[in-house]
Short mmCIF file of C-alpha atoms in Angstrom, two decimals:
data_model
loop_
_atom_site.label_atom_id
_atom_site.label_comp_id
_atom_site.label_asym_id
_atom_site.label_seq_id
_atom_site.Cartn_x
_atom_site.Cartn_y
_atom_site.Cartn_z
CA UNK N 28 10.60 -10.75 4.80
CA UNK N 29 7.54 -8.76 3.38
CA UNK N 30 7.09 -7.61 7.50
CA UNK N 31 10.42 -6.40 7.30
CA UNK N 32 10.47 -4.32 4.18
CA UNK N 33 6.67 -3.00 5.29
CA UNK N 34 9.01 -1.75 8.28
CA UNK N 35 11.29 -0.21 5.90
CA UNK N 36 8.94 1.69 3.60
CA UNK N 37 7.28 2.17 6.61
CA UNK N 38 9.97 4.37 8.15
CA UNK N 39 10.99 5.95 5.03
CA UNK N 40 7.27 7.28 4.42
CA UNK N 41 7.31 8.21 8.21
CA UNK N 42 10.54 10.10 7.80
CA UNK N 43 8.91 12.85 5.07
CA UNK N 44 5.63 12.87 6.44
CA UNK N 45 7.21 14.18 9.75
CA UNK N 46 8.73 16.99 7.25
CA UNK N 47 5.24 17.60 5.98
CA UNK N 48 5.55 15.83 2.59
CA UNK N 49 3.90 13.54 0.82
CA UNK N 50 5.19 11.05 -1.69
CA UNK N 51 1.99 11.14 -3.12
CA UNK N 52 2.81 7.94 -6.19
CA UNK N 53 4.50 4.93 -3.73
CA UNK N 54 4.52 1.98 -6.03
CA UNK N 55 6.58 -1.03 -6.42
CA UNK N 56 8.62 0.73 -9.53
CA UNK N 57 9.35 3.57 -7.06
CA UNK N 58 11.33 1.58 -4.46
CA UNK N 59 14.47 0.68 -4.99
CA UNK N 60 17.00 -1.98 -3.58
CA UNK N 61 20.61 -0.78 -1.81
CA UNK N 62 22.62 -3.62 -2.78
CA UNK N 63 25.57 -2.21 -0.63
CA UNK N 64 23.71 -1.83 2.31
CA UNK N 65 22.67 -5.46 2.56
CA UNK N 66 19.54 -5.19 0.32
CA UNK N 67 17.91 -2.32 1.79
CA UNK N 68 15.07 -0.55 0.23
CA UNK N 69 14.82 2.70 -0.13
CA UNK N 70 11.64 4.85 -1.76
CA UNK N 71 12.53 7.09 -4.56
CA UNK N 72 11.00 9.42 -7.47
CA UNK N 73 9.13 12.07 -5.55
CA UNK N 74 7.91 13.79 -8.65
CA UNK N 75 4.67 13.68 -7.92
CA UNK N 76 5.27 14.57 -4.08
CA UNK N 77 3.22 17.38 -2.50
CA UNK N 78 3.62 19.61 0.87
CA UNK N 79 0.76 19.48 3.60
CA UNK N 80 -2.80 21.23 1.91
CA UNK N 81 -0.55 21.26 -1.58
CA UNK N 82 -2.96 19.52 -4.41
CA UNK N 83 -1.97 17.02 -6.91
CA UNK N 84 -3.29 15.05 -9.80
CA UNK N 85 0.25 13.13 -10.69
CA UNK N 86 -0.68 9.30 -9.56
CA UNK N 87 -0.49 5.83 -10.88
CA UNK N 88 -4.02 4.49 -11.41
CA UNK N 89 -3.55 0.76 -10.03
CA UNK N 90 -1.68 2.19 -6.61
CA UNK N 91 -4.25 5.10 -6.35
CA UNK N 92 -6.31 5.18 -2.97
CA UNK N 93 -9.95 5.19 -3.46
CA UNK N 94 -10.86 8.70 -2.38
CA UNK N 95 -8.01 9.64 -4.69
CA UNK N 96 -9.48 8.13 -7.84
CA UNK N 97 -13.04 9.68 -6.30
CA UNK N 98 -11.32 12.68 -6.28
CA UNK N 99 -9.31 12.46 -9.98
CA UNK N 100 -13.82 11.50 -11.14
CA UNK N 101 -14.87 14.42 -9.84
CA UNK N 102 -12.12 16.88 -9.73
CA UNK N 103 -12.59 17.55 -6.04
CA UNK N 104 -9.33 16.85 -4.29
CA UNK N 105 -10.67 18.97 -0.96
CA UNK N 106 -10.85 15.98 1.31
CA UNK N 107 -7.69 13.91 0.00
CA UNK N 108 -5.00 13.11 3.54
CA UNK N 109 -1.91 12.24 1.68
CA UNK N 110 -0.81 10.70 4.44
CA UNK N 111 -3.06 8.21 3.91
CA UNK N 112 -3.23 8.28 0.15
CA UNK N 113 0.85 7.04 0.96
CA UNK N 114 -0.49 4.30 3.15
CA UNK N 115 -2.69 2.87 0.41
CA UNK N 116 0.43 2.79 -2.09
CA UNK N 117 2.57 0.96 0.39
CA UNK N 118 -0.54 -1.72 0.89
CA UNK N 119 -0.74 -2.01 -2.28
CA UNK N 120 3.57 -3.21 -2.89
CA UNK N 121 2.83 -5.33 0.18
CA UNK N 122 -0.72 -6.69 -1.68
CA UNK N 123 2.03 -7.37 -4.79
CA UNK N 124 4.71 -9.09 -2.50
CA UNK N 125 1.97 -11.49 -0.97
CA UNK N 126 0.33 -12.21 -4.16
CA UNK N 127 4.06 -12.38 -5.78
CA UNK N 128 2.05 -10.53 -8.92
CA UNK N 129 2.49 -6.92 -9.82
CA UNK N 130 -1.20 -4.77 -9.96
CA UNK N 131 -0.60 -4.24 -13.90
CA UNK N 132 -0.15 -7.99 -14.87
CA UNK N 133 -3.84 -8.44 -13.08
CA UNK N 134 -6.88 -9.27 -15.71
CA UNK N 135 -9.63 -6.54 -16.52
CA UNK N 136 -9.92 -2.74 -15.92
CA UNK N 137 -10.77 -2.46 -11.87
CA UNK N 138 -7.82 -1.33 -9.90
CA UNK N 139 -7.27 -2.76 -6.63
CA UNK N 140 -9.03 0.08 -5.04
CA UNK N 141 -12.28 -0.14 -7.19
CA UNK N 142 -12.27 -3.91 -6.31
CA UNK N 143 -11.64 -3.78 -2.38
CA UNK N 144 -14.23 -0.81 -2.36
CA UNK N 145 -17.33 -3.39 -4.39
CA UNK N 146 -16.14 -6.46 -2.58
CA UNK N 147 -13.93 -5.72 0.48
CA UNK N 148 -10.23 -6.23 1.45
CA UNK N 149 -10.61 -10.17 2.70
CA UNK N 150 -12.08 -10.77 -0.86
CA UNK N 151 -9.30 -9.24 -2.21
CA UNK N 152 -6.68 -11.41 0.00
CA UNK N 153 -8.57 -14.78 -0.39
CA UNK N 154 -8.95 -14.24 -3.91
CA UNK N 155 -5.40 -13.92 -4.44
CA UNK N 156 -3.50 -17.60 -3.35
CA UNK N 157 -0.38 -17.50 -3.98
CA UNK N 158 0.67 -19.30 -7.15
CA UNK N 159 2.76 -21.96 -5.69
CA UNK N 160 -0.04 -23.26 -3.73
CA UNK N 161 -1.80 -26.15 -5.41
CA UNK N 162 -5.78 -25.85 -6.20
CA UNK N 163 -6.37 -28.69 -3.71
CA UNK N 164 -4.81 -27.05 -0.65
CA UNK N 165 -7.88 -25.63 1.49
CA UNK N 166 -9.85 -22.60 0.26
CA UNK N 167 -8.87 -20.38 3.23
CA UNK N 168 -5.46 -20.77 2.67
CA UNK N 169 -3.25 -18.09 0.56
CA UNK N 170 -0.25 -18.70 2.08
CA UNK N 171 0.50 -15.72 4.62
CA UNK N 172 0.12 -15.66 8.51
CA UNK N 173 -2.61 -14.08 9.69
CA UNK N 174 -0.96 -10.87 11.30
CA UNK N 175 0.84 -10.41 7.85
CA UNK N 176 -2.85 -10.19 6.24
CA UNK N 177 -3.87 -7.98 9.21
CA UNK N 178 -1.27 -5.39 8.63
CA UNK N 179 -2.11 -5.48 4.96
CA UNK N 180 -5.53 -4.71 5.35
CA UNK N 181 -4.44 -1.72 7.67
CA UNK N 182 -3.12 -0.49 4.55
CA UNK N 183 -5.43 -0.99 1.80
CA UNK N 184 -8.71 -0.15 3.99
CA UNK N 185 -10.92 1.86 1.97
CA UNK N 186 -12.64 4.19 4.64
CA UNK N 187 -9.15 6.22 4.26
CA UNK N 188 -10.27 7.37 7.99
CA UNK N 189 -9.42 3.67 9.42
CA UNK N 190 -6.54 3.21 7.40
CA UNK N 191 -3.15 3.58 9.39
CA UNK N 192 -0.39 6.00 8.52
CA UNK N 193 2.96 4.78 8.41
CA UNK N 194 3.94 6.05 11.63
CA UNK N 195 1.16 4.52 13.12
CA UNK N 196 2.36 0.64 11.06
CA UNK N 197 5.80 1.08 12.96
CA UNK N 198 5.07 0.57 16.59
CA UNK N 199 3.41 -3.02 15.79
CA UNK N 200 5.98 -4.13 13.45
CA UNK N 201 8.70 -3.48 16.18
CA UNK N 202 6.94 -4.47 19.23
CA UNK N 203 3.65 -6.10 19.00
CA UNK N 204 3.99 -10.11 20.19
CA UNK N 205 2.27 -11.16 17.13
CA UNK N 206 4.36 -8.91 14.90
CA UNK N 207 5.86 -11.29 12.07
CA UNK N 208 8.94 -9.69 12.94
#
């Protein structure tokens, strides 16, 4: 299920970044649910979208990439890709949906991005076992196949130059045999 609406927001994020904008705030309170259409989500609030070489400073702190919050420090949003500013916002709803845990309800003042950039994305995804899962069960297990971590930490790399764009996430998802799809 969390493969399936990573396609979704996936393909919606595609969709404007082929029309040269970029949502620019993708969080979990920004994607809503089409009841009618058999539960489909669909992204919303672009408030704080921007065109291609447009600047902004409207984010939410916890889904914030890290160059973006490097950028916010030192007020020098020259080498910010939205595209893949995006791309950390949608690993971070997937990071939530694995974790079933929004970023706000998590202890202390590090975001997600300040974290994964001092201790890397695996420490991130082994530290976080999901809640059902007893303390006895084995250490390396959180509760998620292995190609559903992969594509998460496709997402939320912090070298924003290895992280994938949407449009990149979509091929896998469809066609790749390991795909959780």
């Amino acid at each position: 299920r969390i493969a399936w609406y990573a396609l979704q927001l996936s393909d919606a994020l595609a969709f404007v970044h082929e029309r040269g904008i970029s949502h620019h705030d993708v969080k979990s309170t920004n994607v809503l649910i089409d009841r009618k259409a058999g539960g489909k989500l669909q992204l919303a609030d672009f408030g704080s979208a921007v065109s291609l070489h447009e600047q902004s400073v409207g984010f939410t702190r916890e889904y914030a990439a890290p160059e973006l919050l490097y950028a916010y420090n030192s007020d020098d949003y020259s080498r910010i890709d939205s595209f893949k500013v995006d791309s950390f916002g949608l690993g971070c709803i997937l990071f939530e949906l694995l974790v079933a845990r929004k970023l706000v309800d998590f202890p202390g003042e590090q975001t997600l991005a300040e974290y994964i950039r001092e201790y890397g994305v695996d420490a991130a995804l082994t530290g976080a076992k999901l809640p059902w899962l007893n303390d006895s069960s084995d250490p390396g297990t959180v509760g998620y196949s292995s190609a559903l971590c992969g594509l998460v930490k496709t997402l939320l790399e912090p070298d924003r130059d290895l992280r994938w764009t949407p449009s990149t996430l979509q091929k896998p998802l469809r066609s790749d045999p390991v795909s959780p799809l």
